[in-house]
């Protein structure tokens, strides 16, 4: 190899230069694949990747994080906003910095969203052994805490020689850009190897384009799918996140407009149709709307598009009750397409929906069926209006009235982010999504602490877009530190901080399964282990202000509306803090969810809950 054909760089420098030259392309539009790198530096990455990021700061933007898990959440939010066509990298030191990545990696892989993880690792040479924060294993000298990332990564490698990066980097990027295989990708980087120099082929740093495929449906599968749809009297589409990832919303609407087939959405798929489309029935499953779940129980054909059928969607196998129900799954991943013993269309969502619409030309569901679901949609719209309505503007708002006030303020372009607690249920039932990207719920992993960092990633992906992180007090206490990063990078995210003094969601669940709300309160504990009833003197508004946010406190519905409008117009990170009144019981679950209850117990609450559980589980079906 001639000197002119190589470039002498450290492994870390070569990796940064390589990543800066990677692109995706879909439908003729090219995007940079790795748009930036999040990092927290320690001895395991400061002299390697840290130095490389300084050297190539113009080629690779750097974002300073405060918590390793939160950095992954920010990168995931960024990738989702950009329909998986761009991603971000995350670098950490060895030890706790690396293990803090595991939760974020699991979230990314479960949700099929790309993120590149670059944790430091032990010395490959074992020259310093054991070094600070190194795991020692008595019979596996190559074991590392980074091995904890293997089961939650779609691709994993430890780069123990500089030249090993040549093959591994290409494999890693292929997975990141592959819509059927994407998720967390981990390249563990031993500290000595990061700093070691090597003569790299110039070809390694050339611009490289990874074309994101839109595979078409197999003709035989398409013909079977068409026969299934034409023979169905009560078909129902379940739209999942794959509709958004494929940018297939227009294709879905065209199919629905032509055939009249109604659409219910998973948490990830909500917004696939605009809320006021006549065939949009809202959420489905345990947190779904009454009209969606009523139709699901009587559907004879369920057409899943880009969904992985979580237990919330299927009501733990109890939702689809038609005696002859069949499933037709359109999914780019065969693993998901074959679930529930379905007929399959293994293809890109946009390509499959377009082909299906063309093949179904002239077919439409019965007019009586359309009238039925439209009437159900109208009834549910009245439920939404009632939940949002506040009879007294001077009263303390309920949580659903908080959503109603936000609904009145946002525009089509706003993005609303949530992940855990009681808010996902209310949002899935009630939120009126105006655009494909507005409803951003992370419910594959339902990770407390996702919302604020994800808002930063979305804001980076869509500058100028009003972004709202909806957070309860329990979630806020998990991970508020990226507020500092929002202030540092002048990312004008909006935080709606809902104070209800405890884990409202899990508290209600605890009560329903006989666990008597144990361990779910934020109140003073006394000597006998009970609670005094007095809330803890925790001032979350003051905490948000101490981290650099502008904070607006709203005590009434009227003040809340004013504060939300002010926040939306703000040009720096702003928090709207509101304490809510106890919710009404009007919005209970429309379908079951399996949380096993103690089969035997000496406590009456548990034995009563077990009786309810046994009645519910009797409806479970195995769709074979």
Coordinates of C-alpha atoms in Angstrom, one line a residue:
X1 CA 0.0 0.0 0.0
X2 CA 1.6 3.3 -1.0
X3 CA 2.0 6.2 1.4
X4 CA -0.3 8.3 -0.8
X5 CA -3.2 5.9 -0.3
X6 CA -3.1 6.0 3.5
X7 CA -3.7 8.5 6.3
X8 CA -2.0 8.0 9.7
X9 CA -4.6 8.7 12.5
X10 CA -5.5 7.2 15.8
X11 CA -8.4 4.8 15.9
X12 CA -10.6 7.4 17.6
X13 CA -9.8 10.0 15.0
X14 CA -10.4 7.5 12.1
X15 CA -13.8 6.6 13.6
X16 CA -14.9 10.2 13.8
X17 CA -13.8 10.9 10.3
X18 CA -15.5 7.8 9.0
X19 CA -18.8 8.6 10.8
X20 CA -18.8 12.1 9.4
X21 CA -18.8 10.7 5.8
X22 CA -21.8 8.3 6.2
X23 CA -25.1 9.2 4.5
X24 CA -28.5 7.6 4.0
X25 CA -30.7 8.1 1.0
X26 CA -34.4 7.3 0.5
X27 CA -36.6 8.4 -2.4
X28 CA -33.7 10.4 -3.8
X29 CA -33.2 12.5 -0.6
X30 CA -29.8 12.3 1.0
X31 CA -29.2 12.9 4.7
X32 CA -26.2 12.7 7.0
X33 CA -26.5 9.5 9.0
X34 CA -24.6 10.5 12.2
X35 CA -25.6 14.2 12.8
X36 CA -23.6 14.6 16.0
X37 CA -22.2 12.9 19.1
X38 CA -23.4 13.2 22.7
X39 CA -20.7 12.7 25.3
X40 CA -19.7 12.6 28.9
X41 CA -15.9 12.3 29.3
X42 CA -13.9 10.2 31.8
X43 CA -10.6 8.5 31.8
X44 CA -12.0 5.8 29.4
X45 CA -12.7 8.2 26.5
X46 CA -11.3 11.7 27.1
X47 CA -7.9 11.0 25.6
X48 CA -9.2 9.0 22.7
X49 CA -12.6 10.0 21.4
X50 CA -12.5 13.2 23.4
X51 CA -9.4 14.3 21.6
X52 CA -10.7 13.2 18.2
X53 CA -13.9 15.2 18.7
X54 CA -11.9 18.3 19.4
X55 CA -9.7 17.7 16.4
X56 CA -12.6 17.3 14.0
X57 CA -15.2 19.5 15.8
X58 CA -16.2 21.1 12.4
X59 CA -16.9 17.7 10.9
X60 CA -18.7 16.2 13.9
X61 CA -20.9 18.3 16.1
X62 CA -20.6 17.6 19.9
X63 CA -23.3 17.8 22.5
X64 CA -22.5 17.8 26.2
X65 CA -24.8 15.5 28.3
X66 CA -25.3 15.2 32.0
X67 CA -26.5 11.6 32.3
X68 CA -25.5 8.7 30.1
X69 CA -28.9 7.2 29.9
X70 CA -30.4 10.5 29.0
X71 CA -27.9 11.0 26.2
X72 CA -29.2 7.8 24.6
X73 CA -32.8 9.0 25.0
X74 CA -31.9 12.3 23.3
X75 CA -30.4 10.4 20.4
X76 CA -33.4 8.2 20.1
X77 CA -35.8 11.1 20.1
X78 CA -33.7 12.7 17.4
X79 CA -33.8 9.5 15.2
X80 CA -37.5 9.1 15.6
X81 CA -38.2 12.6 14.6
X82 CA -36.2 12.1 11.4
X83 CA -37.9 8.8 10.6
X84 CA -34.8 6.7 11.4
X85 CA -32.9 8.3 8.4
X86 CA -30.4 10.0 10.7
X87 CA -29.0 9.1 14.1
X88 CA -26.6 10.3 16.7
X89 CA -23.7 8.7 18.5
X90 CA -23.1 8.5 22.3
X91 CA -19.7 8.2 23.9
X92 CA -19.0 7.4 27.6
X93 CA -16.1 6.4 29.8
X94 CA -15.5 2.9 31.0
X95 CA -17.4 1.6 34.1
X96 CA -20.6 3.3 35.4
X97 CA -20.7 5.6 32.3
X98 CA -20.9 2.5 30.1
X99 CA -23.4 0.6 32.2
X100 CA -25.6 3.6 32.4
X101 CA -26.2 3.1 28.6
X102 CA -28.0 -0.2 29.0
X103 CA -31.5 1.2 29.7
X104 CA -31.2 3.6 26.8
X105 CA -29.9 0.8 24.5
X106 CA -32.8 -1.4 25.4
X107 CA -35.3 1.4 24.7
X108 CA -33.7 2.0 21.3
X109 CA -33.7 -1.7 20.3
X110 CA -37.2 -2.4 21.5
X111 CA -38.6 0.6 19.6
X112 CA -36.5 -0.3 16.4
X113 CA -34.7 3.1 16.5
X114 CA -31.0 3.6 15.6
X115 CA -28.4 4.9 18.0
X116 CA -24.6 4.3 18.0
X117 CA -23.0 3.7 21.4
X118 CA -19.3 4.2 21.8
X119 CA -18.3 3.3 25.4
X120 CA -14.7 3.1 26.6
X121 CA -13.3 -0.3 27.7
X122 CA -10.3 -1.9 29.4
X123 CA -6.8 -1.9 27.9
X124 CA -6.8 -4.4 25.1
X125 CA -3.1 -5.0 25.8
X126 CA -3.8 -5.6 29.5
X127 CA -0.8 -3.3 30.2
X128 CA -2.7 -1.6 33.0
X129 CA -4.6 -4.4 34.6
X130 CA -6.9 -4.0 36.5
X131 CA -7.4 -0.4 35.8
X132 CA -9.8 1.9 37.5
X133 CA -13.4 0.7 37.0
X134 CA -12.4 -2.5 35.2
X135 CA -14.5 -5.6 35.9
X136 CA -12.3 -8.6 36.7
X137 CA -13.6 -12.1 36.0
X138 CA -11.7 -15.0 37.4
X139 CA -12.0 -17.3 34.3
X140 CA -12.9 -14.8 31.4
X141 CA -10.1 -12.3 31.0
X142 CA -11.9 -10.6 28.1
X143 CA -15.1 -10.0 30.0
X144 CA -16.1 -6.4 30.4
X145 CA -19.1 -4.5 31.9
X146 CA -19.8 -3.5 28.3
X147 CA -20.9 -7.1 27.7
X148 CA -24.1 -6.1 29.4
X149 CA -24.9 -4.2 26.2
X150 CA -24.8 -7.4 24.1
X151 CA -28.4 -8.5 24.6
X152 CA -29.8 -5.0 24.1
X153 CA -27.8 -4.2 21.0
X154 CA -28.6 -5.2 17.4
X155 CA -24.8 -5.3 16.7
X156 CA -21.9 -5.4 19.1
X157 CA -18.2 -5.5 18.7
X158 CA -15.1 -4.8 20.9
X159 CA -12.4 -3.1 18.8
X160 CA -9.2 -4.8 20.1
X161 CA -7.0 -3.8 17.2
X162 CA -7.1 -0.6 15.1
X163 CA -7.5 -2.5 11.8
X164 CA -10.5 -4.3 13.2
X165 CA -12.5 -1.1 12.9
X166 CA -12.3 -1.3 9.1
X167 CA -14.8 -4.2 8.9
X168 CA -16.7 -3.5 12.1
X169 CA -17.5 0.1 11.4
X170 CA -19.1 -0.8 8.0
X171 CA -21.1 -3.6 9.7
X172 CA -22.3 -1.2 12.4
X173 CA -23.4 1.5 10.0
X174 CA -25.2 -1.1 7.8
X175 CA -27.4 -2.1 10.8
X176 CA -28.1 1.5 11.8
X177 CA -29.3 2.2 8.3
X178 CA -31.3 -1.0 7.8
X179 CA -35.0 -0.4 8.5
X180 CA -35.6 -4.1 9.3
X181 CA -32.6 -4.6 11.6
X182 CA -32.0 -1.2 13.2
X183 CA -31.6 -0.5 17.0
X184 CA -28.8 0.1 19.3
X185 CA -25.3 -0.5 17.9
X186 CA -22.4 -0.8 20.2
X187 CA -18.7 -0.5 19.4
X188 CA -16.8 -0.9 22.7
X189 CA -13.5 0.9 22.5
X190 CA -10.5 -0.1 24.7
X191 CA -8.7 2.9 25.9
X192 CA -5.3 2.1 24.5
X193 CA -6.7 1.2 21.1
X194 CA -8.6 4.5 20.9
X195 CA -5.2 6.3 21.1
X196 CA -3.2 3.9 18.9
X197 CA -2.2 5.2 15.4
X198 CA -2.6 3.2 12.2
X199 CA -2.2 3.9 8.5
X200 CA -5.8 3.9 7.3
X201 CA -6.8 3.5 3.7
X202 CA -8.1 6.7 2.2
X203 CA -11.1 4.8 0.9
X204 CA -12.3 4.4 4.5
X205 CA -13.0 8.1 4.7
X206 CA -14.8 8.5 1.4
X207 CA -18.4 9.6 1.4
X208 CA -20.6 6.5 1.5
X209 CA -24.3 6.4 0.9
X210 CA -26.5 3.7 2.4
X211 CA -29.7 3.4 0.5
X212 CA -32.7 2.8 2.7
X213 CA -34.8 0.2 0.8
X214 CA -38.5 0.2 0.1
X215 CA -39.0 -3.5 -0.7
X216 CA -42.2 -4.2 -2.6
X217 CA -44.6 -7.0 -1.5
X218 CA -44.3 -10.5 -3.0
X219 CA -46.9 -10.9 -5.7
X220 CA -48.3 -14.1 -4.2
X221 CA -48.5 -12.6 -0.7
X222 CA -50.2 -9.5 -2.2
X223 CA -52.8 -11.7 -4.0
X224 CA -53.6 -13.6 -0.8
X225 CA -53.9 -10.3 1.1
X226 CA -56.3 -8.9 -1.5
X227 CA -58.5 -12.0 -1.2
X228 CA -58.5 -11.7 2.6
X229 CA -59.6 -8.0 2.5
X230 CA -62.3 -8.6 -0.2
X231 CA -63.8 -11.4 1.8
X232 CA -63.9 -9.5 5.1
X233 CA -67.1 -7.9 6.3
X234 CA -65.6 -6.0 9.3
X235 CA -61.9 -5.3 8.6
X236 CA -59.9 -3.0 10.9
X237 CA -56.4 -1.5 10.3
X238 CA -54.1 -1.3 13.3
X239 CA -51.5 1.4 12.5
X240 CA -48.1 1.0 14.2
X241 CA -44.9 3.0 14.3
X242 CA -43.8 1.5 11.0
X243 CA -46.3 3.8 9.2
X244 CA -44.4 6.8 10.4
X245 CA -40.9 5.3 9.9
X246 CA -41.8 4.6 6.3
X247 CA -43.5 8.0 5.8
X248 CA -46.5 6.0 4.7
X249 CA -49.3 8.3 6.1
X250 CA -50.4 9.5 2.7
X251 CA -50.5 5.9 1.3
X252 CA -52.6 4.8 4.4
X253 CA -55.0 7.7 3.9
X254 CA -55.4 6.9 0.2
X255 CA -56.2 3.2 1.0
X256 CA -58.7 4.2 3.7
X257 CA -60.4 6.9 1.5
X258 CA -60.8 4.3 -1.3
X259 CA -62.0 1.4 0.9
X260 CA -63.6 2.9 4.0
X261 CA -61.6 0.6 6.2
X262 CA -61.3 2.2 9.7
X263 CA -58.0 2.8 11.4
X264 CA -57.1 2.3 15.1
X265 CA -53.6 3.2 16.3
X266 CA -51.0 1.9 18.7
X267 CA -49.1 4.4 20.8
X268 CA -46.3 4.5 18.2
X269 CA -48.8 4.7 15.3
X270 CA -51.1 7.5 16.6
X271 CA -51.2 10.3 14.1
X272 CA -51.0 8.0 11.1
X273 CA -54.3 9.6 10.2
X274 CA -55.2 13.1 11.3
X275 CA -57.6 12.9 14.3
X276 CA -60.5 14.5 12.4
X277 CA -60.4 12.0 9.5
X278 CA -63.7 10.1 9.4
X279 CA -62.0 6.7 9.7
X280 CA -59.6 7.6 12.5
X281 CA -60.8 5.8 15.6
X282 CA -57.9 6.8 17.9
X283 CA -55.9 4.5 20.2
X284 CA -56.5 0.7 20.5
X285 CA -56.0 -1.8 23.3
X286 CA -55.8 -1.3 27.0
X287 CA -55.4 2.5 26.7
X288 CA -57.6 2.7 23.6
X289 CA -60.8 4.4 22.8
X290 CA -64.2 2.8 23.3
X291 CA -65.0 2.8 19.5
X292 CA -61.6 1.2 18.6
X293 CA -61.9 -1.5 21.2
X294 CA -65.6 -2.2 20.3
X295 CA -64.7 -2.7 16.7
X296 CA -61.6 -4.7 17.5
X297 CA -63.8 -7.2 19.4
X298 CA -66.0 -7.8 16.4
X299 CA -63.4 -7.5 13.6
X300 CA -63.1 -10.5 11.3
X301 CA -59.9 -9.2 9.7
X302 CA -57.2 -7.3 11.6
X303 CA -54.7 -5.6 9.2
X304 CA -51.6 -4.7 11.2
X305 CA -49.4 -2.2 9.5
X306 CA -45.9 -1.6 11.1
X307 CA -46.9 -2.9 14.5
X308 CA -45.3 -5.5 16.8
X309 CA -48.5 -6.2 18.7
X310 CA -47.5 -5.5 22.3
X311 CA -49.7 -6.7 25.1
X312 CA -51.2 -3.2 25.5
X313 CA -52.3 -3.4 21.8
X314 CA -53.9 -6.9 22.1
X315 CA -55.2 -6.4 25.6
X316 CA -52.9 -9.3 26.6
X317 CA -54.6 -11.5 24.0
X318 CA -58.2 -10.8 25.0
X319 CA -59.2 -8.0 22.5
X320 CA -59.8 -9.7 19.2
X321 CA -62.8 -11.9 20.0
X322 CA -64.6 -12.6 16.6
X323 CA -64.8 -16.4 16.4
X324 CA -63.3 -16.4 12.9
X325 CA -60.9 -13.5 13.2
X326 CA -57.9 -13.5 10.9
X327 CA -54.8 -11.4 10.8
X328 CA -53.0 -9.8 7.9
X329 CA -49.7 -8.2 8.8
X330 CA -47.8 -5.7 6.6
X331 CA -44.3 -5.2 8.1
X332 CA -40.8 -4.7 6.8
X333 CA -39.6 -7.2 9.5
X334 CA -40.7 -10.8 8.9
X335 CA -40.3 -11.4 12.7
X336 CA -43.2 -9.0 13.3
X337 CA -45.2 -9.9 10.2
X338 CA -45.7 -13.5 11.3
X339 CA -47.1 -12.7 14.7
X340 CA -50.6 -14.0 15.6
X341 CA -50.3 -16.6 12.8
X342 CA -51.1 -13.9 10.3
X343 CA -51.1 -13.8 6.5
X344 CA -48.0 -11.7 5.7
X345 CA -46.9 -8.8 3.5
X346 CA -43.2 -8.5 4.2
X347 CA -42.4 -5.2 2.7
X348 CA -42.0 -1.4 3.2
X349 CA -45.2 0.1 4.6
X350 CA -45.6 2.7 1.9
X351 CA -44.9 0.3 -0.9
X352 CA -47.3 -2.3 0.6
X353 CA -50.1 0.1 1.2
X354 CA -49.8 1.6 -2.2
X355 CA -49.9 -1.9 -3.8
X356 CA -52.8 -3.0 -1.7
X357 CA -54.8 0.1 -2.6
X358 CA -54.2 -0.5 -6.3
X359 CA -55.1 -4.1 -6.1
X360 CA -58.3 -3.4 -4.2
X361 CA -59.6 -0.9 -6.7
X362 CA -63.4 -0.7 -6.6
X363 CA -63.7 -2.5 -3.2
X364 CA -65.3 -0.7 -0.3
X365 CA -66.7 -1.9 3.0
X366 CA -70.5 -2.0 3.5
X367 CA -72.1 1.4 4.1
X368 CA -73.7 0.1 7.4
X369 CA -70.2 -0.7 8.8
X370 CA -69.0 2.8 7.9
X371 CA -72.1 4.3 9.6
X372 CA -71.5 2.2 12.7
X373 CA -67.9 3.2 13.3
X374 CA -68.5 6.9 12.4
X375 CA -71.3 7.0 15.0
X376 CA -68.9 5.4 17.5
X377 CA -66.3 8.0 16.6
X378 CA -68.8 10.8 17.2
X379 CA -69.7 9.4 20.6
X380 CA -66.0 9.2 21.6
X381 CA -65.4 12.8 20.4
X382 CA -68.1 13.9 22.9
X383 CA -66.1 12.0 25.6
X384 CA -63.0 13.8 24.7
X385 CA -64.7 17.2 24.8
X386 CA -66.1 16.4 28.2
X387 CA -62.7 15.3 29.6
X388 CA -61.1 18.5 28.3
X389 CA -63.8 20.9 29.4
X390 CA -63.4 22.9 32.6
X391 CA -66.7 24.3 33.9
X392 CA -64.9 26.6 36.3
X393 CA -61.8 28.5 34.9
X394 CA -60.8 29.3 38.5
X395 CA -60.6 25.7 39.6
X396 CA -57.6 23.5 40.0
X397 CA -57.3 21.5 36.7
X398 CA -57.5 17.8 36.5
X399 CA -54.9 16.0 34.4
X400 CA -57.3 15.6 31.4
X401 CA -58.0 19.3 31.6
X402 CA -54.3 20.0 31.4
X403 CA -54.3 18.1 28.2
X404 CA -57.4 20.1 27.0
X405 CA -55.6 23.3 27.8
X406 CA -52.5 22.2 25.8
X407 CA -54.7 21.0 23.0
X408 CA -56.1 24.5 22.7
X409 CA -52.6 26.0 22.4
X410 CA -50.7 23.8 20.1
X411 CA -50.5 24.0 16.3
X412 CA -50.1 21.3 13.7
X413 CA -46.4 21.5 13.9
X414 CA -46.0 21.1 17.7
X415 CA -44.5 17.8 19.1
X416 CA -45.8 16.4 22.3
X417 CA -43.5 13.9 24.1
X418 CA -44.3 11.4 26.9
X419 CA -43.3 7.9 28.0
X420 CA -44.5 6.7 31.4
X421 CA -47.0 7.1 34.2
X422 CA -50.7 7.9 33.9
X423 CA -50.3 10.4 31.1
X424 CA -49.8 7.8 28.3
X425 CA -53.2 6.3 28.9
X426 CA -54.9 9.7 28.9
X427 CA -53.0 10.8 25.8
X428 CA -53.7 7.6 23.8
X429 CA -57.4 8.0 24.5
X430 CA -57.8 11.7 24.2
X431 CA -55.1 13.5 22.3
X432 CA -56.2 14.8 18.9
X433 CA -53.1 14.4 16.7
X434 CA -52.9 17.0 14.0
X435 CA -49.9 15.8 12.1
X436 CA -47.8 12.6 11.7
X437 CA -45.0 13.8 14.0
X438 CA -47.0 15.5 16.7
X439 CA -47.7 12.5 19.0
X440 CA -44.4 11.2 20.3
X441 CA -45.0 8.5 22.9
X442 CA -42.2 6.1 23.9
X443 CA -44.2 3.1 25.0
X444 CA -42.1 0.2 23.8
X445 CA -40.0 0.4 26.9
X446 CA -42.1 3.1 28.7
X447 CA -39.0 4.5 30.3
X448 CA -39.4 7.1 33.0
X449 CA -37.0 9.9 32.4
X450 CA -37.2 9.7 28.6
X451 CA -39.3 12.8 28.0
X452 CA -36.9 15.7 28.7
X453 CA -33.8 14.4 26.9
X454 CA -36.0 13.2 24.0
X455 CA -37.3 16.7 23.7
X456 CA -33.8 17.9 23.2
X457 CA -33.2 15.4 20.4
X458 CA -36.4 16.4 18.7
X459 CA -35.6 20.1 19.0
X460 CA -32.2 19.4 17.4
X461 CA -33.8 17.5 14.6
X462 CA -36.5 20.2 14.0
X463 CA -35.2 23.6 15.0
X464 CA -38.0 26.1 15.5
X465 CA -40.6 23.5 16.2
X466 CA -42.5 23.9 19.5
X467 CA -41.6 20.8 21.5
X468 CA -43.5 19.8 24.7
X469 CA -42.2 17.3 27.3
X470 CA -45.1 16.1 29.5
X471 CA -43.8 14.9 32.8
X472 CA -45.3 13.8 36.0
X473 CA -43.6 14.3 39.4
X474 CA -42.4 10.7 39.6
X475 CA -40.8 10.8 36.2
X476 CA -39.3 14.2 36.8
X477 CA -37.4 13.0 39.8
X478 CA -35.9 10.2 37.7
X479 CA -34.0 12.3 35.3
X480 CA -34.3 16.1 35.1
X481 CA -30.6 16.9 34.5
X482 CA -30.7 17.4 30.8
X483 CA -32.5 20.7 31.5
X484 CA -29.0 22.0 32.0
X485 CA -28.0 20.9 28.5
X486 CA -31.1 22.5 27.1
X487 CA -30.1 25.8 28.8
X488 CA -26.4 25.4 27.7
X489 CA -27.3 24.7 24.0
X490 CA -30.2 27.2 24.0
X491 CA -32.8 24.6 23.0
X492 CA -36.2 26.2 23.7
X493 CA -38.0 23.0 24.8
X494 CA -41.2 23.4 26.9
X495 CA -41.7 21.2 30.0
X496 CA -45.2 20.7 31.4
X497 CA -44.6 19.4 34.9
X498 CA -47.7 17.8 36.4
X499 CA -47.6 17.5 40.2
X500 CA -50.0 14.8 41.6
X501 CA -47.8 13.8 44.6
X502 CA -46.9 10.3 43.8
X503 CA -46.9 7.5 41.2
X504 CA -50.5 8.0 40.1
X505 CA -50.4 5.3 37.4
X506 CA -48.7 2.5 39.3
X507 CA -50.6 3.5 42.5
X508 CA -53.9 2.8 40.7
X509 CA -52.6 -0.4 39.3
X510 CA -51.3 -1.4 42.7
X511 CA -54.8 -0.9 44.2
X512 CA -56.4 -2.9 41.4
X513 CA -54.2 -6.0 41.9
X514 CA -54.4 -6.2 45.6
X515 CA -51.1 -4.5 46.5
X516 CA -52.9 -1.7 48.3
X517 CA -50.9 1.3 46.8
X518 CA -47.9 0.1 48.8
X519 CA -44.8 2.1 48.0
X520 CA -46.4 4.5 45.6
X521 CA -46.9 7.7 47.7
X522 CA -44.9 10.8 48.2
X523 CA -45.8 11.4 51.8
X524 CA -44.1 11.3 55.2
X525 CA -43.6 7.8 56.7
X526 CA -44.1 7.3 60.4
X527 CA -42.7 4.7 62.7
X528 CA -45.2 1.9 62.0
X529 CA -44.5 2.2 58.2
X530 CA -47.7 4.0 57.4
X531 CA -48.0 7.5 55.9
X532 CA -49.1 10.7 57.6
X533 CA -51.0 12.0 54.6
X534 CA -48.9 15.2 54.4
X535 CA -47.1 15.6 51.1
X536 CA -43.3 15.8 51.1
X537 CA -42.0 19.4 51.1
X538 CA -40.5 19.0 47.6
X539 CA -40.6 22.0 45.4
X540 CA -40.2 20.8 41.8
X541 CA -40.8 24.2 40.3
X542 CA -37.9 25.6 42.3
X543 CA -35.8 22.7 41.2
X544 CA -36.5 23.3 37.5
X545 CA -35.7 27.0 38.0
X546 CA -32.4 26.1 39.8
X547 CA -31.4 24.1 36.7
X548 CA -31.9 27.2 34.5
X549 CA -35.4 27.0 33.2
X550 CA -37.9 29.9 33.2
X551 CA -40.8 28.6 35.3
X552 CA -44.4 29.5 35.1
X553 CA -46.6 28.3 38.0
X554 CA -50.3 27.8 37.2
X555 CA -52.8 27.2 40.0
X556 CA -56.1 27.4 38.0
X557 CA -57.3 26.4 34.5
X558 CA -57.2 30.0 33.5
X559 CA -53.6 30.5 34.6
X560 CA -52.7 27.2 32.9
X561 CA -53.9 28.4 29.6
X562 CA -52.1 31.7 29.9
X563 CA -48.9 29.9 31.0
X564 CA -49.0 27.4 28.1
X565 CA -49.4 30.2 25.6
X566 CA -46.5 32.1 27.1
X567 CA -44.3 29.0 27.0
X568 CA -45.1 28.3 23.4
X569 CA -44.0 31.8 22.4
X570 CA -40.8 31.6 24.5
X571 CA -37.3 31.5 23.0
X572 CA -35.6 29.7 25.8
X573 CA -36.3 26.5 27.9
X574 CA -39.5 27.1 29.8
X575 CA -41.4 25.0 32.4
X576 CA -45.1 25.2 33.1
X577 CA -45.7 23.8 36.6
X578 CA -49.2 22.7 37.6
X579 CA -50.6 20.8 40.5
X580 CA -53.6 18.8 39.5
X581 CA -56.9 17.9 41.2
X582 CA -57.7 14.2 41.6
X583 CA -59.0 12.7 38.4
X584 CA -62.5 11.4 37.8
X585 CA -63.1 7.7 37.1
X586 CA -64.8 8.4 33.8
X587 CA -61.8 7.3 31.7
X588 CA -61.2 3.8 32.9
X589 CA -59.6 1.2 30.7
X590 CA -61.6 0.0 27.7
X591 CA -59.8 -3.3 27.6
X592 CA -57.9 -5.6 30.0
X593 CA -54.2 -5.8 30.7
X594 CA -52.6 -8.9 32.3
X595 CA -50.8 -8.1 35.5
X596 CA -50.8 -11.4 37.4
X597 CA -52.4 -11.3 40.8
X598 CA -51.3 -13.4 43.8
X599 CA -53.0 -16.8 43.6
X600 CA -53.1 -17.1 47.4
X601 CA -53.0 -14.4 50.0
X602 CA -54.1 -13.7 53.6
X603 CA -55.1 -10.2 52.6
X604 CA -58.7 -9.5 51.4
X605 CA -57.6 -7.0 48.8
X606 CA -55.5 -9.6 47.0
X607 CA -58.1 -12.4 47.1
X608 CA -60.7 -10.0 45.7
X609 CA -58.4 -8.9 43.0
X610 CA -57.6 -12.5 42.1
X611 CA -61.3 -13.2 41.5
X612 CA -61.5 -10.3 39.0
X613 CA -58.3 -11.5 37.4
X614 CA -59.6 -15.1 36.8
X615 CA -62.7 -13.7 35.2
X616 CA -60.7 -11.5 32.8
X617 CA -58.1 -14.1 31.9
X618 CA -60.8 -16.5 30.7
X619 CA -61.2 -14.3 27.6
X620 CA -57.6 -14.9 26.4
X621 CA -57.2 -16.5 23.0
X622 CA -54.3 -18.1 21.3
X623 CA -54.5 -17.0 17.7
X624 CA -53.1 -20.0 15.8

